[in-house]
Coordinates of C-alpha atoms in Angstrom, one line a residue:
X1 CA 0.0 0.0 0.0
X2 CA 3.0 2.3 0.0
X3 CA 2.9 4.5 -3.2
X4 CA 5.2 7.4 -2.5
X5 CA 5.5 8.5 -6.1
X6 CA 1.8 8.6 -7.1
X7 CA -0.2 9.1 -3.9
X8 CA -3.2 7.0 -2.7
X9 CA -5.5 5.4 -5.3
X10 CA -8.7 7.4 -5.7
X11 CA -10.9 4.4 -5.3
X12 CA -9.4 3.3 -2.0
X13 CA -10.5 4.1 1.5
X14 CA -9.0 3.1 4.8
X15 CA -11.1 3.1 8.0
X16 CA -8.8 2.7 11.0
X17 CA -10.1 1.7 14.4
X18 CA -7.9 2.4 17.4
X19 CA -9.0 -0.7 19.2
X20 CA -6.8 -0.1 22.2
X21 CA -4.4 2.4 23.7
X22 CA -2.5 -0.3 25.5
X23 CA 0.8 -1.7 24.3
X24 CA 3.0 -4.5 25.7
X25 CA 6.2 -3.0 24.5
X26 CA 8.0 0.3 24.9
X27 CA 9.7 1.0 21.6
X28 CA 12.2 3.8 21.9
X29 CA 10.9 5.6 18.9
X30 CA 7.2 5.4 19.6
X31 CA 5.3 8.6 18.8
X32 CA 2.3 7.5 20.9
X33 CA 3.1 9.3 24.1
X34 CA -0.3 9.1 25.7
X35 CA -1.0 5.4 26.1
X36 CA -3.5 4.3 28.6
X37 CA -5.7 1.3 29.6
X38 CA -8.5 2.4 27.3
X39 CA -10.1 0.0 24.8
X40 CA -12.7 0.6 22.2
X41 CA -16.0 -1.1 22.9
X42 CA -18.0 -3.1 20.4
X43 CA -20.8 -0.5 20.6
X44 CA -18.5 2.2 19.5
X45 CA -17.0 0.1 16.7
X46 CA -20.5 -0.8 15.5
X47 CA -21.7 2.8 15.4
X48 CA -18.6 3.8 13.4
X49 CA -19.0 1.0 10.9
X50 CA -22.7 1.5 10.5
X51 CA -22.2 5.2 9.8
X52 CA -19.3 4.5 7.4
X53 CA -20.8 1.6 5.5
X54 CA -24.5 2.3 5.4
X55 CA -24.3 6.0 4.6
X56 CA -20.7 6.5 3.5
X57 CA -20.8 4.9 0.1
X58 CA -17.8 2.6 0.4
X59 CA -15.1 2.9 -2.2
X60 CA -14.3 0.0 -4.5
X61 CA -11.4 -1.0 -2.2
X62 CA -12.3 -0.3 1.4
X63 CA -9.9 -1.4 4.1
X64 CA -10.8 -1.9 7.8
X65 CA -7.6 -1.5 9.7
X66 CA -7.2 -2.4 13.4
X67 CA -4.8 -0.1 15.1
X68 CA -3.3 0.4 18.6
X69 CA -1.2 0.3 20.8
X70 CA -0.8 -3.3 20.1
X71 CA -4.1 -4.3 18.4
X72 CA -4.1 -7.9 19.5
X73 CA -4.3 -6.8 23.2
X74 CA -8.0 -6.3 22.3
X75 CA -8.3 -9.5 20.2
X76 CA -11.9 -10.1 21.4
X77 CA -13.0 -6.9 19.8
X78 CA -11.2 -7.6 16.5
X79 CA -12.9 -11.0 16.3
X80 CA -16.3 -9.5 17.2
X81 CA -16.0 -6.7 14.6
X82 CA -14.9 -9.2 12.0
X83 CA -17.9 -11.4 12.6
X84 CA -20.3 -8.4 12.6
X85 CA -19.0 -7.0 9.3
X86 CA -18.9 -10.4 7.6
X87 CA -22.5 -10.9 8.6
X88 CA -23.9 -7.6 7.6
X89 CA -21.5 -6.1 5.0
X90 CA -20.4 -9.0 3.1
X91 CA -17.8 -8.3 0.4
X92 CA -17.4 -4.6 1.2
X93 CA -14.3 -4.6 3.3
X94 CA -10.7 -5.9 3.4
X95 CA -9.3 -6.5 6.9
X96 CA -5.8 -5.6 8.0
X97 CA -3.7 -5.0 11.0
X98 CA 0.0 -4.4 11.8
X99 CA 1.4 -6.0 14.9
X100 CA 4.6 -6.3 16.9
X101 CA 4.0 -10.1 16.7
X102 CA 4.7 -10.9 20.3
X103 CA 1.1 -12.0 21.0
X104 CA 0.5 -13.9 17.8
X105 CA 0.6 -17.4 19.2
X106 CA -1.9 -20.1 20.1
X107 CA -5.5 -19.0 19.9
X108 CA -4.7 -15.9 17.8
X109 CA -2.7 -17.9 15.3
X110 CA -5.4 -20.5 15.0
X111 CA -8.1 -17.8 14.4
X112 CA -5.9 -16.0 11.7
X113 CA -5.3 -19.3 9.9
X114 CA -9.0 -19.9 9.8
X115 CA -9.6 -16.4 8.4
X116 CA -7.2 -16.0 5.4
X117 CA -9.1 -12.9 4.3
X118 CA -7.6 -11.0 7.3
X119 CA -4.1 -9.8 6.4
X120 CA -1.5 -9.1 9.0
X121 CA 1.7 -7.1 8.7
X122 CA 4.6 -7.7 11.0
X123 CA 6.5 -4.8 12.5
X124 CA 10.1 -6.0 13.2
X125 CA 13.3 -4.1 13.2
X126 CA 16.0 -6.5 11.9
X127 CA 18.5 -8.7 13.6
X128 CA 17.9 -9.8 17.2
X129 CA 20.4 -7.3 18.4
X130 CA 19.1 -4.3 16.4
X131 CA 15.5 -5.2 17.1
X132 CA 16.0 -5.5 20.8
X133 CA 17.9 -2.2 20.8
X134 CA 14.5 -0.6 19.8
X135 CA 12.2 -3.1 21.6
X136 CA 14.1 -4.7 24.5
X137 CA 13.6 -8.4 24.9
X138 CA 10.9 -8.9 22.3
X139 CA 12.7 -10.5 19.3
X140 CA 12.4 -14.1 20.6
X141 CA 8.7 -13.7 21.3
X142 CA 7.9 -13.4 17.5
X143 CA 7.1 -16.5 15.5
X144 CA 8.7 -15.3 12.3
X145 CA 7.9 -18.5 10.4
X146 CA 4.2 -18.0 11.0
X147 CA 4.3 -14.6 9.4
X148 CA 6.4 -15.7 6.5
X149 CA 4.3 -18.8 5.8
X150 CA 0.9 -17.0 6.1
X151 CA 1.7 -13.4 5.1
X152 CA 4.8 -13.6 3.0
X153 CA 3.2 -11.2 0.5
X154 CA 3.1 -8.5 3.2
X155 CA 6.3 -6.5 3.6
X156 CA 7.8 -6.4 7.1
X157 CA 7.7 -2.9 8.5
X158 CA 11.2 -2.1 9.8
X159 CA 11.7 1.1 11.7
X160 CA 15.2 2.5 12.1
X161 CA 16.1 4.5 15.2
X162 CA 19.3 6.4 15.8
X163 CA 20.4 3.5 17.9
X164 CA 19.7 0.8 15.3
X165 CA 21.0 2.9 12.4
X166 CA 24.5 1.4 12.5
X167 CA 22.9 -2.0 11.8
X168 CA 20.5 -0.9 9.0
X169 CA 22.2 -2.8 6.2
X170 CA 22.8 -5.9 8.3
X171 CA 19.1 -5.9 9.4
X172 CA 17.7 -5.4 5.9
X173 CA 19.8 -8.3 4.6
X174 CA 18.8 -10.5 7.6
X175 CA 15.1 -10.0 7.0
X176 CA 15.5 -10.3 3.2
X177 CA 17.4 -13.6 3.5
X178 CA 14.7 -14.9 5.8
X179 CA 12.3 -14.5 2.9
X180 CA 10.6 -11.2 3.7
X181 CA 10.2 -8.0 1.6
X182 CA 11.4 -5.1 3.7
X183 CA 9.6 -1.7 4.0
X184 CA 12.0 0.3 6.1
X185 CA 11.9 3.9 7.2
X186 CA 13.7 6.2 9.6
X187 CA 11.6 6.7 12.7
X188 CA 9.4 9.7 12.9
X189 CA 9.5 12.0 15.9
X190 CA 12.9 11.3 17.4
X191 CA 16.0 13.4 17.6
X192 CA 18.0 13.0 14.4
X193 CA 20.2 16.0 15.0
X194 CA 23.5 14.2 15.9
X195 CA 26.1 15.0 13.2
X196 CA 27.3 11.4 13.0
X197 CA 23.9 10.2 11.8
X198 CA 24.7 11.4 8.2
X199 CA 28.0 9.5 8.0
X200 CA 26.4 6.4 9.5
X201 CA 23.5 6.5 7.1
X202 CA 25.7 7.0 4.1
X203 CA 27.9 4.1 5.1
X204 CA 24.8 1.8 5.6
X205 CA 23.3 2.8 2.3
X206 CA 26.7 2.0 0.6
X207 CA 26.6 -1.5 2.2
X208 CA 23.0 -2.0 0.9
X209 CA 23.9 -0.9 -2.6
X210 CA 26.8 -3.3 -2.7
X211 CA 24.5 -6.1 -1.5
X212 CA 21.9 -5.4 -4.1
X213 CA 24.5 -5.2 -6.9
X214 CA 25.7 -8.6 -5.9
X215 CA 22.1 -9.9 -5.7
X216 CA 20.4 -8.3 -8.7
X217 CA 17.2 -10.4 -8.4
X218 CA 16.6 -9.4 -4.8
X219 CA 13.7 -7.0 -4.2
X220 CA 15.0 -3.6 -2.9
X221 CA 14.0 -2.2 0.4
X222 CA 12.0 1.0 0.4
X223 CA 15.0 3.2 1.1
X224 CA 16.6 2.3 -2.2
X225 CA 13.4 2.0 -4.3
X226 CA 12.5 5.6 -5.0
X227 CA 11.5 6.5 -8.6
X228 CA 14.0 9.2 -9.1
X229 CA 13.4 9.3 -12.9
X230 CA 10.1 11.0 -12.0
X231 CA 12.1 14.1 -11.2
X232 CA 13.3 14.5 -14.8
X233 CA 9.8 14.2 -16.3
X234 CA 7.5 17.2 -16.8
X235 CA 5.7 18.2 -13.7
X236 CA 2.0 18.1 -14.5
X237 CA 0.8 19.0 -11.0
X238 CA 0.5 22.7 -11.7
X239 CA 0.0 24.5 -8.4
X240 CA -0.4 21.3 -6.5
X241 CA 1.6 18.3 -5.4
X242 CA 0.2 14.9 -4.6
X243 CA 0.1 13.9 -0.9
X244 CA 2.1 10.9 0.2
X245 CA -0.9 9.2 1.7
X246 CA -4.7 9.6 2.1
X247 CA -4.6 11.6 5.4
X248 CA -8.0 13.2 6.0
X249 CA -9.3 12.2 2.5
X250 CA -9.2 8.5 1.7
X251 CA -8.1 7.7 5.3
X252 CA -9.9 8.2 8.6
X253 CA -8.7 7.1 12.0
X254 CA -11.2 6.7 14.9
X255 CA -10.0 7.0 18.5
X256 CA -11.1 4.5 21.2
X257 CA -13.9 7.0 22.0
X258 CA -15.1 7.0 18.4
X259 CA -14.0 10.4 17.3
X260 CA -12.7 10.8 13.8
X261 CA -9.2 12.1 13.0
X262 CA -7.2 12.5 9.8
X263 CA -4.8 9.7 10.8
X264 CA -3.3 8.1 13.9
X265 CA -0.7 11.0 14.3
X266 CA -3.5 13.4 15.0
X267 CA -5.3 11.3 17.7
X268 CA -5.1 12.0 21.4
X269 CA -3.0 8.9 21.7
X270 CA -0.3 10.6 19.7
X271 CA -0.9 14.3 19.9
X272 CA -2.4 14.6 23.4
X273 CA -3.9 18.0 23.9
X274 CA -2.9 19.0 20.4
X275 CA -5.2 16.3 18.9
X276 CA -6.8 17.5 15.7
X277 CA -10.2 16.1 14.9
X278 CA -11.1 15.6 11.3
X279 CA -13.9 18.2 11.5
X280 CA -11.4 20.8 12.6
X281 CA -9.0 20.4 9.7
X282 CA -9.4 20.6 5.9
X283 CA -7.5 18.1 3.7
X284 CA -7.6 17.7 0.0
X285 CA -6.1 15.0 -2.2
X286 CA -3.5 17.3 -3.6
X287 CA -1.5 19.9 -1.6
X288 CA -1.5 23.5 -2.7
X289 CA 2.2 24.4 -3.2
X290 CA 1.7 27.8 -1.7
X291 CA 1.1 26.2 1.7
X292 CA 4.5 24.6 1.7
X293 CA 7.6 26.3 3.2
X294 CA 9.7 28.1 0.6
X295 CA 12.6 25.6 0.9
X296 CA 10.1 22.7 0.2
X297 CA 8.5 24.4 -2.8
X298 CA 11.9 24.9 -4.4
X299 CA 13.3 21.5 -3.5
X300 CA 14.2 19.3 -6.4
X301 CA 13.0 16.2 -4.5
X302 CA 9.5 17.5 -3.8
X303 CA 7.7 15.1 -6.0
X304 CA 9.2 12.0 -4.4
X305 CA 9.5 13.3 -0.9
X306 CA 7.8 10.9 1.6
X307 CA 6.2 13.8 3.4
X308 CA 4.0 12.9 6.4
X309 CA 1.6 15.6 7.5
X310 CA 1.0 14.0 10.8
X311 CA 4.6 13.7 11.8
X312 CA 5.2 17.2 10.6
X313 CA 2.4 18.4 12.9
X314 CA 3.8 16.6 15.9
X315 CA 7.4 17.8 15.2
X316 CA 6.9 21.4 14.1
X317 CA 3.2 22.2 14.7
X318 CA 2.8 22.8 11.0
X319 CA 1.2 20.3 8.6
X320 CA 3.6 21.2 5.9
X321 CA 6.9 21.9 7.5
X322 CA 9.1 18.8 8.2
X323 CA 11.7 18.3 10.8
X324 CA 14.8 19.7 9.3
X325 CA 17.1 16.9 10.4
X326 CA 14.7 14.3 9.1
X327 CA 14.6 16.2 5.8
X328 CA 18.4 16.3 5.6
X329 CA 18.7 12.6 6.0
X330 CA 16.2 11.9 3.2
X331 CA 18.3 14.0 0.8
X332 CA 21.1 11.6 1.5
X333 CA 18.8 8.8 0.8
X334 CA 17.8 10.3 -2.6
X335 CA 21.5 10.8 -3.5
X336 CA 22.1 7.1 -2.6
X337 CA 19.2 6.1 -4.9
X338 CA 20.8 8.1 -7.7
X339 CA 24.2 6.5 -7.2
X340 CA 22.6 3.0 -7.0
X341 CA 20.7 3.5 -10.3
X342 CA 23.8 4.9 -12.0
X343 CA 25.8 1.8 -11.0
X344 CA 22.9 -0.5 -12.2
X345 CA 22.8 1.4 -15.5
X346 CA 26.6 1.1 -15.9
X347 CA 26.4 -2.7 -15.4
X348 CA 23.5 -3.1 -17.8
X349 CA 21.2 -4.3 -15.1
X350 CA 18.2 -2.1 -16.1
X351 CA 15.7 -2.9 -18.8
X352 CA 14.6 0.6 -19.9
X353 CA 12.9 2.1 -22.9
X354 CA 14.9 5.0 -24.5
X355 CA 12.6 7.5 -22.9
X356 CA 12.9 5.9 -19.5
X357 CA 16.7 5.7 -19.8
X358 CA 17.0 9.4 -20.7
X359 CA 14.7 10.4 -17.8
X360 CA 16.8 8.4 -15.4
X361 CA 20.1 9.7 -16.6
X362 CA 18.9 13.3 -16.5
X363 CA 17.7 12.8 -12.9
X364 CA 21.0 11.2 -11.9
X365 CA 22.9 14.1 -13.4
X366 CA 20.7 16.7 -11.6
X367 CA 20.9 14.9 -8.2
X368 CA 24.7 14.8 -8.5
X369 CA 24.7 18.6 -8.5
X370 CA 23.2 18.7 -5.0

Protein backbone atom coordinates (compact mmCIF):
# COMPACT_ATOMS: atom_id res chain seq x y z
CA UNK A 1 0.00 0.00 0.00
CA UNK A 2 3.04 2.33 -0.05
CA UNK A 3 2.92 4.48 -3.18
CA UNK A 4 5.20 7.43 -2.49
CA UNK A 5 5.48 8.54 -6.11
CA UNK A 6 1.80 8.64 -7.05
CA UNK A 7 -0.21 9.12 -3.87
CA UNK A 8 -3.19 7.04 -2.73
CA UNK A 9 -5.49 5.43 -5.26
CA UNK A 10 -8.68 7.43 -5.75
CA UNK A 11 -10.88 4.36 -5.32
CA UNK A 12 -9.36 3.27 -2.00
CA UNK A 13 -10.55 4.13 1.50
CA UNK A 14 -9.03 3.10 4.82
CA UNK A 15 -11.10 3.10 8.01
CA UNK A 16 -8.77 2.71 10.97
CA UNK A 17 -10.13 1.72 14.39
CA UNK A 18 -7.91 2.36 17.40
CA UNK A 19 -9.05 -0.74 19.24
CA UNK A 20 -6.77 -0.14 22.23
CA UNK A 21 -4.41 2.44 23.68
CA UNK A 22 -2.48 -0.33 25.45
CA UNK A 23 0.83 -1.75 24.31
CA UNK A 24 2.96 -4.54 25.75
CA UNK A 25 6.22 -3.01 24.47
CA UNK A 26 8.00 0.32 24.93
CA UNK A 27 9.67 0.99 21.58
CA UNK A 28 12.21 3.78 21.93
CA UNK A 29 10.91 5.61 18.86
CA UNK A 30 7.18 5.35 19.57
CA UNK A 31 5.28 8.55 18.79
CA UNK A 32 2.26 7.48 20.86
CA UNK A 33 3.12 9.30 24.06
CA UNK A 34 -0.31 9.07 25.69
CA UNK A 35 -0.97 5.37 26.09
CA UNK A 36 -3.54 4.25 28.62
CA UNK A 37 -5.66 1.26 29.59
CA UNK A 38 -8.50 2.43 27.33
CA UNK A 39 -10.05 0.02 24.83
CA UNK A 40 -12.66 0.61 22.16
CA UNK A 41 -15.99 -1.08 22.87
CA UNK A 42 -18.01 -3.08 20.38
CA UNK A 43 -20.81 -0.54 20.63
CA UNK A 44 -18.46 2.24 19.51
CA UNK A 45 -17.02 0.14 16.69
CA UNK A 46 -20.51 -0.84 15.49
CA UNK A 47 -21.67 2.78 15.43
CA UNK A 48 -18.62 3.80 13.40
CA UNK A 49 -19.02 1.01 10.88
CA UNK A 50 -22.74 1.50 10.47
CA UNK A 51 -22.19 5.20 9.78
CA UNK A 52 -19.28 4.54 7.42
CA UNK A 53 -20.77 1.64 5.49
CA UNK A 54 -24.51 2.31 5.40
CA UNK A 55 -24.27 5.98 4.61
CA UNK A 56 -20.68 6.51 3.54
CA UNK A 57 -20.84 4.89 0.07
CA UNK A 58 -17.76 2.64 0.44
CA UNK A 59 -15.10 2.91 -2.22
CA UNK A 60 -14.31 -0.01 -4.48
CA UNK A 61 -11.41 -0.99 -2.22
CA UNK A 62 -12.26 -0.31 1.43
CA UNK A 63 -9.86 -1.43 4.12
CA UNK A 64 -10.78 -1.85 7.77
CA UNK A 65 -7.59 -1.48 9.75
CA UNK A 66 -7.23 -2.37 13.42
CA UNK A 67 -4.79 -0.06 15.13
CA UNK A 68 -3.25 0.39 18.58
CA UNK A 69 -1.18 0.35 20.80
CA UNK A 70 -0.78 -3.32 20.09
CA UNK A 71 -4.07 -4.32 18.39
CA UNK A 72 -4.05 -7.93 19.54
CA UNK A 73 -4.29 -6.81 23.16
CA UNK A 74 -7.96 -6.33 22.26
CA UNK A 75 -8.30 -9.47 20.19
CA UNK A 76 -11.88 -10.14 21.40
CA UNK A 77 -13.02 -6.88 19.78
CA UNK A 78 -11.16 -7.62 16.54
CA UNK A 79 -12.91 -10.98 16.34
CA UNK A 80 -16.32 -9.52 17.19
CA UNK A 81 -16.02 -6.72 14.64
CA UNK A 82 -14.90 -9.16 11.95
CA UNK A 83 -17.91 -11.40 12.59
CA UNK A 84 -20.29 -8.43 12.55
CA UNK A 85 -18.96 -7.02 9.29
CA UNK A 86 -18.92 -10.39 7.57
CA UNK A 87 -22.55 -10.94 8.65
CA UNK A 88 -23.95 -7.57 7.58
CA UNK A 89 -21.54 -6.06 5.04
CA UNK A 90 -20.41 -9.04 3.05
CA UNK A 91 -17.76 -8.31 0.45
CA UNK A 92 -17.40 -4.59 1.17
CA UNK A 93 -14.29 -4.62 3.32
CA UNK A 94 -10.75 -5.94 3.42
CA UNK A 95 -9.31 -6.50 6.87
CA UNK A 96 -5.81 -5.61 7.98
CA UNK A 97 -3.70 -4.97 11.02
CA UNK A 98 -0.04 -4.42 11.81
CA UNK A 99 1.37 -6.05 14.92
CA UNK A 100 4.60 -6.33 16.88
CA UNK A 101 4.02 -10.09 16.65
CA UNK A 102 4.70 -10.93 20.29
CA UNK A 103 1.11 -11.97 21.04
CA UNK A 104 0.47 -13.89 17.83
CA UNK A 105 0.55 -17.43 19.15
CA UNK A 106 -1.92 -20.14 20.11
CA UNK A 107 -5.53 -18.99 19.86
CA UNK A 108 -4.72 -15.90 17.79
CA UNK A 109 -2.67 -17.89 15.27
CA UNK A 110 -5.44 -20.47 14.99
CA UNK A 111 -8.05 -17.79 14.36
CA UNK A 112 -5.92 -16.05 11.74
CA UNK A 113 -5.28 -19.31 9.91
CA UNK A 114 -9.04 -19.89 9.83
CA UNK A 115 -9.64 -16.42 8.36
CA UNK A 116 -7.23 -15.99 5.44
CA UNK A 117 -9.06 -12.87 4.26
CA UNK A 118 -7.63 -11.04 7.29
CA UNK A 119 -4.15 -9.78 6.40
CA UNK A 120 -1.50 -9.10 9.02
CA UNK A 121 1.67 -7.07 8.67
CA UNK A 122 4.60 -7.67 11.00
CA UNK A 123 6.55 -4.80 12.50
CA UNK A 124 10.09 -6.00 13.20
CA UNK A 125 13.35 -4.08 13.22
CA UNK A 126 15.95 -6.48 11.86
CA UNK A 127 18.46 -8.73 13.57
CA UNK A 128 17.90 -9.81 17.15
CA UNK A 129 20.45 -7.25 18.35
CA UNK A 130 19.08 -4.31 16.37
CA UNK A 131 15.46 -5.20 17.08
CA UNK A 132 16.05 -5.50 20.81
CA UNK A 133 17.86 -2.15 20.85
CA UNK A 134 14.54 -0.62 19.80
CA UNK A 135 12.22 -3.06 21.59
CA UNK A 136 14.11 -4.67 24.46
CA UNK A 137 13.63 -8.40 24.94
CA UNK A 138 10.94 -8.87 22.31
CA UNK A 139 12.68 -10.50 19.32
CA UNK A 140 12.43 -14.06 20.62
CA UNK A 141 8.70 -13.66 21.28
CA UNK A 142 7.95 -13.42 17.54
CA UNK A 143 7.08 -16.48 15.46
CA UNK A 144 8.72 -15.28 12.25
CA UNK A 145 7.95 -18.51 10.42
CA UNK A 146 4.22 -18.03 11.00
CA UNK A 147 4.28 -14.59 9.39
CA UNK A 148 6.43 -15.74 6.49
CA UNK A 149 4.26 -18.77 5.77
CA UNK A 150 0.92 -16.96 6.06
CA UNK A 151 1.70 -13.35 5.14
CA UNK A 152 4.83 -13.57 3.04
CA UNK A 153 3.20 -11.23 0.54
CA UNK A 154 3.07 -8.51 3.20
CA UNK A 155 6.33 -6.51 3.64
CA UNK A 156 7.83 -6.40 7.11
CA UNK A 157 7.69 -2.88 8.50
CA UNK A 158 11.18 -2.13 9.79
CA UNK A 159 11.67 1.12 11.70
CA UNK A 160 15.18 2.52 12.07
CA UNK A 161 16.09 4.51 15.16
CA UNK A 162 19.30 6.43 15.78
CA UNK A 163 20.43 3.50 17.94
CA UNK A 164 19.74 0.84 15.31
CA UNK A 165 20.97 2.94 12.37
CA UNK A 166 24.50 1.41 12.46
CA UNK A 167 22.86 -1.99 11.84
CA UNK A 168 20.53 -0.87 9.03
CA UNK A 169 22.19 -2.81 6.20
CA UNK A 170 22.75 -5.93 8.29
CA UNK A 171 19.12 -5.87 9.41
CA UNK A 172 17.68 -5.43 5.93
CA UNK A 173 19.83 -8.28 4.63
CA UNK A 174 18.83 -10.46 7.58
CA UNK A 175 15.09 -10.02 7.00
CA UNK A 176 15.51 -10.30 3.23
CA UNK A 177 17.38 -13.59 3.49
CA UNK A 178 14.73 -14.93 5.83
CA UNK A 179 12.35 -14.46 2.88
CA UNK A 180 10.63 -11.16 3.67
CA UNK A 181 10.20 -8.04 1.60
CA UNK A 182 11.36 -5.10 3.70
CA UNK A 183 9.61 -1.74 3.97
CA UNK A 184 11.98 0.28 6.14
CA UNK A 185 11.90 3.89 7.19
CA UNK A 186 13.67 6.25 9.55
CA UNK A 187 11.65 6.68 12.73
CA UNK A 188 9.43 9.73 12.95
CA UNK A 189 9.45 12.02 15.93
CA UNK A 190 12.88 11.26 17.37
CA UNK A 191 16.00 13.40 17.60
CA UNK A 192 18.02 12.98 14.39
CA UNK A 193 20.22 16.03 14.98
CA UNK A 194 23.48 14.24 15.88
CA UNK A 195 26.08 15.02 13.21
CA UNK A 196 27.27 11.41 13.04
CA UNK A 197 23.88 10.21 11.77
CA UNK A 198 24.68 11.43 8.25
CA UNK A 199 27.96 9.53 8.03
CA UNK A 200 26.44 6.37 9.48
CA UNK A 201 23.46 6.52 7.12
CA UNK A 202 25.71 7.01 4.09
CA UNK A 203 27.86 4.07 5.15
CA UNK A 204 24.85 1.81 5.64
CA UNK A 205 23.33 2.75 2.29
CA UNK A 206 26.67 1.99 0.62
CA UNK A 207 26.58 -1.49 2.17
CA UNK A 208 23.05 -2.04 0.93
CA UNK A 209 23.95 -0.87 -2.57
CA UNK A 210 26.84 -3.34 -2.66
CA UNK A 211 24.52 -6.12 -1.49
CA UNK A 212 21.88 -5.42 -4.14
CA UNK A 213 24.47 -5.16 -6.91
CA UNK A 214 25.73 -8.61 -5.89
CA UNK A 215 22.14 -9.94 -5.69
CA UNK A 216 20.39 -8.33 -8.67
CA UNK A 217 17.20 -10.39 -8.38
CA UNK A 218 16.59 -9.38 -4.78
CA UNK A 219 13.72 -6.99 -4.16
CA UNK A 220 14.98 -3.64 -2.92
CA UNK A 221 14.00 -2.22 0.42
CA UNK A 222 12.00 0.96 0.43
CA UNK A 223 14.98 3.23 1.14
CA UNK A 224 16.60 2.30 -2.18
CA UNK A 225 13.44 2.04 -4.26
CA UNK A 226 12.47 5.64 -4.98
CA UNK A 227 11.48 6.46 -8.56
CA UNK A 228 14.03 9.17 -9.09
CA UNK A 229 13.41 9.26 -12.85
CA UNK A 230 10.12 10.97 -12.00
CA UNK A 231 12.12 14.09 -11.18
CA UNK A 232 13.29 14.51 -14.79
CA UNK A 233 9.81 14.22 -16.29
CA UNK A 234 7.47 17.19 -16.81
CA UNK A 235 5.68 18.24 -13.66
CA UNK A 236 1.99 18.08 -14.50
CA UNK A 237 0.81 18.98 -11.02
CA UNK A 238 0.49 22.69 -11.74
CA UNK A 239 0.02 24.50 -8.45
CA UNK A 240 -0.42 21.29 -6.49
CA UNK A 241 1.64 18.31 -5.39
CA UNK A 242 0.22 14.92 -4.56
CA UNK A 243 0.07 13.87 -0.95
CA UNK A 244 2.14 10.93 0.18
CA UNK A 245 -0.90 9.19 1.71
CA UNK A 246 -4.65 9.59 2.12
CA UNK A 247 -4.58 11.55 5.37
CA UNK A 248 -7.97 13.15 5.96
CA UNK A 249 -9.30 12.23 2.51
CA UNK A 250 -9.16 8.51 1.70
CA UNK A 251 -8.12 7.71 5.28
CA UNK A 252 -9.87 8.23 8.62
CA UNK A 253 -8.71 7.07 12.04
CA UNK A 254 -11.15 6.66 14.92
CA UNK A 255 -9.99 7.00 18.51
CA UNK A 256 -11.07 4.52 21.19
CA UNK A 257 -13.87 6.96 22.03
CA UNK A 258 -15.09 6.95 18.42
CA UNK A 259 -13.95 10.42 17.34
CA UNK A 260 -12.70 10.81 13.76
CA UNK A 261 -9.17 12.06 13.03
CA UNK A 262 -7.20 12.47 9.77
CA UNK A 263 -4.79 9.67 10.76
CA UNK A 264 -3.26 8.14 13.88
CA UNK A 265 -0.73 10.96 14.30
CA UNK A 266 -3.54 13.42 15.02
CA UNK A 267 -5.34 11.34 17.66
CA UNK A 268 -5.10 12.04 21.42
CA UNK A 269 -3.04 8.85 21.70
CA UNK A 270 -0.27 10.56 19.71
CA UNK A 271 -0.92 14.29 19.87
CA UNK A 272 -2.39 14.59 23.36
CA UNK A 273 -3.93 18.02 23.91
CA UNK A 274 -2.93 19.00 20.37
CA UNK A 275 -5.16 16.30 18.87
CA UNK A 276 -6.76 17.53 15.66
CA UNK A 277 -10.21 16.06 14.92
CA UNK A 278 -11.11 15.60 11.27
CA UNK A 279 -13.91 18.16 11.54
CA UNK A 280 -11.40 20.84 12.56
CA UNK A 281 -9.00 20.35 9.65
CA UNK A 282 -9.40 20.60 5.92
CA UNK A 283 -7.55 18.14 3.71
CA UNK A 284 -7.56 17.70 -0.04
CA UNK A 285 -6.14 14.96 -2.24
CA UNK A 286 -3.49 17.34 -3.55
CA UNK A 287 -1.52 19.92 -1.58
CA UNK A 288 -1.51 23.55 -2.66
CA UNK A 289 2.18 24.35 -3.20
CA UNK A 290 1.74 27.81 -1.69
CA UNK A 291 1.08 26.16 1.67
CA UNK A 292 4.52 24.57 1.68
CA UNK A 293 7.56 26.30 3.19
CA UNK A 294 9.69 28.07 0.59
CA UNK A 295 12.56 25.59 0.88
CA UNK A 296 10.13 22.73 0.22
CA UNK A 297 8.52 24.45 -2.77
CA UNK A 298 11.92 24.89 -4.42
CA UNK A 299 13.28 21.48 -3.47
CA UNK A 300 14.25 19.28 -6.42
CA UNK A 301 13.03 16.20 -4.53
CA UNK A 302 9.54 17.54 -3.80
CA UNK A 303 7.66 15.08 -6.00
CA UNK A 304 9.19 11.97 -4.43
CA UNK A 305 9.49 13.27 -0.87
CA UNK A 306 7.81 10.89 1.61
CA UNK A 307 6.22 13.81 3.45
CA UNK A 308 4.04 12.91 6.41
CA UNK A 309 1.63 15.63 7.46
CA UNK A 310 0.97 13.95 10.78
CA UNK A 311 4.60 13.66 11.79
CA UNK A 312 5.16 17.24 10.60
CA UNK A 313 2.37 18.37 12.89
CA UNK A 314 3.83 16.57 15.89
CA UNK A 315 7.39 17.75 15.18
CA UNK A 316 6.88 21.37 14.11
CA UNK A 317 3.22 22.21 14.74
CA UNK A 318 2.81 22.78 10.99
CA UNK A 319 1.19 20.26 8.64
CA UNK A 320 3.56 21.21 5.86
CA UNK A 321 6.91 21.89 7.54
CA UNK A 322 9.07 18.79 8.15
CA UNK A 323 11.67 18.30 10.84
CA UNK A 324 14.82 19.74 9.26
CA UNK A 325 17.09 16.91 10.42
CA UNK A 326 14.73 14.26 9.07
CA UNK A 327 14.63 16.16 5.79
CA UNK A 328 18.43 16.33 5.56
CA UNK A 329 18.75 12.57 6.01
CA UNK A 330 16.24 11.94 3.25
CA UNK A 331 18.26 14.04 0.84
CA UNK A 332 21.14 11.63 1.51
CA UNK A 333 18.77 8.75 0.77
CA UNK A 334 17.78 10.30 -2.57
CA UNK A 335 21.45 10.77 -3.50
CA UNK A 336 22.10 7.13 -2.63
CA UNK A 337 19.22 6.13 -4.90
CA UNK A 338 20.82 8.10 -7.74
CA UNK A 339 24.20 6.46 -7.18
CA UNK A 340 22.59 3.01 -7.03
CA UNK A 341 20.70 3.54 -10.29
CA UNK A 342 23.82 4.88 -11.98
CA UNK A 343 25.78 1.77 -11.00
CA UNK A 344 22.95 -0.51 -12.16
CA UNK A 345 22.85 1.36 -15.48
CA UNK A 346 26.62 1.11 -15.95
CA UNK A 347 26.41 -2.65 -15.39
CA UNK A 348 23.54 -3.09 -17.85
CA UNK A 349 21.22 -4.26 -15.10
CA UNK A 350 18.24 -2.10 -16.09
CA UNK A 351 15.70 -2.91 -18.79
CA UNK A 352 14.55 0.56 -19.87
CA UNK A 353 12.94 2.11 -22.90
CA UNK A 354 14.90 4.97 -24.51
CA UNK A 355 12.59 7.54 -22.89
CA UNK A 356 12.91 5.90 -19.47
CA UNK A 357 16.69 5.74 -19.82
CA UNK A 358 16.95 9.41 -20.72
CA UNK A 359 14.72 10.44 -17.81
CA UNK A 360 16.79 8.37 -15.40
CA UNK A 361 20.11 9.75 -16.64
CA UNK A 362 18.86 13.33 -16.48
CA UNK A 363 17.67 12.82 -12.90
CA UNK A 364 20.99 11.23 -11.88
CA UNK A 365 22.94 14.13 -13.37
CA UNK A 366 20.72 16.69 -11.60
CA UNK A 367 20.94 14.93 -8.25
CA UNK A 368 24.73 14.83 -8.50
CA UNK A 369 24.68 18.64 -8.47
CA UNK A 370 23.18 18.74 -4.98
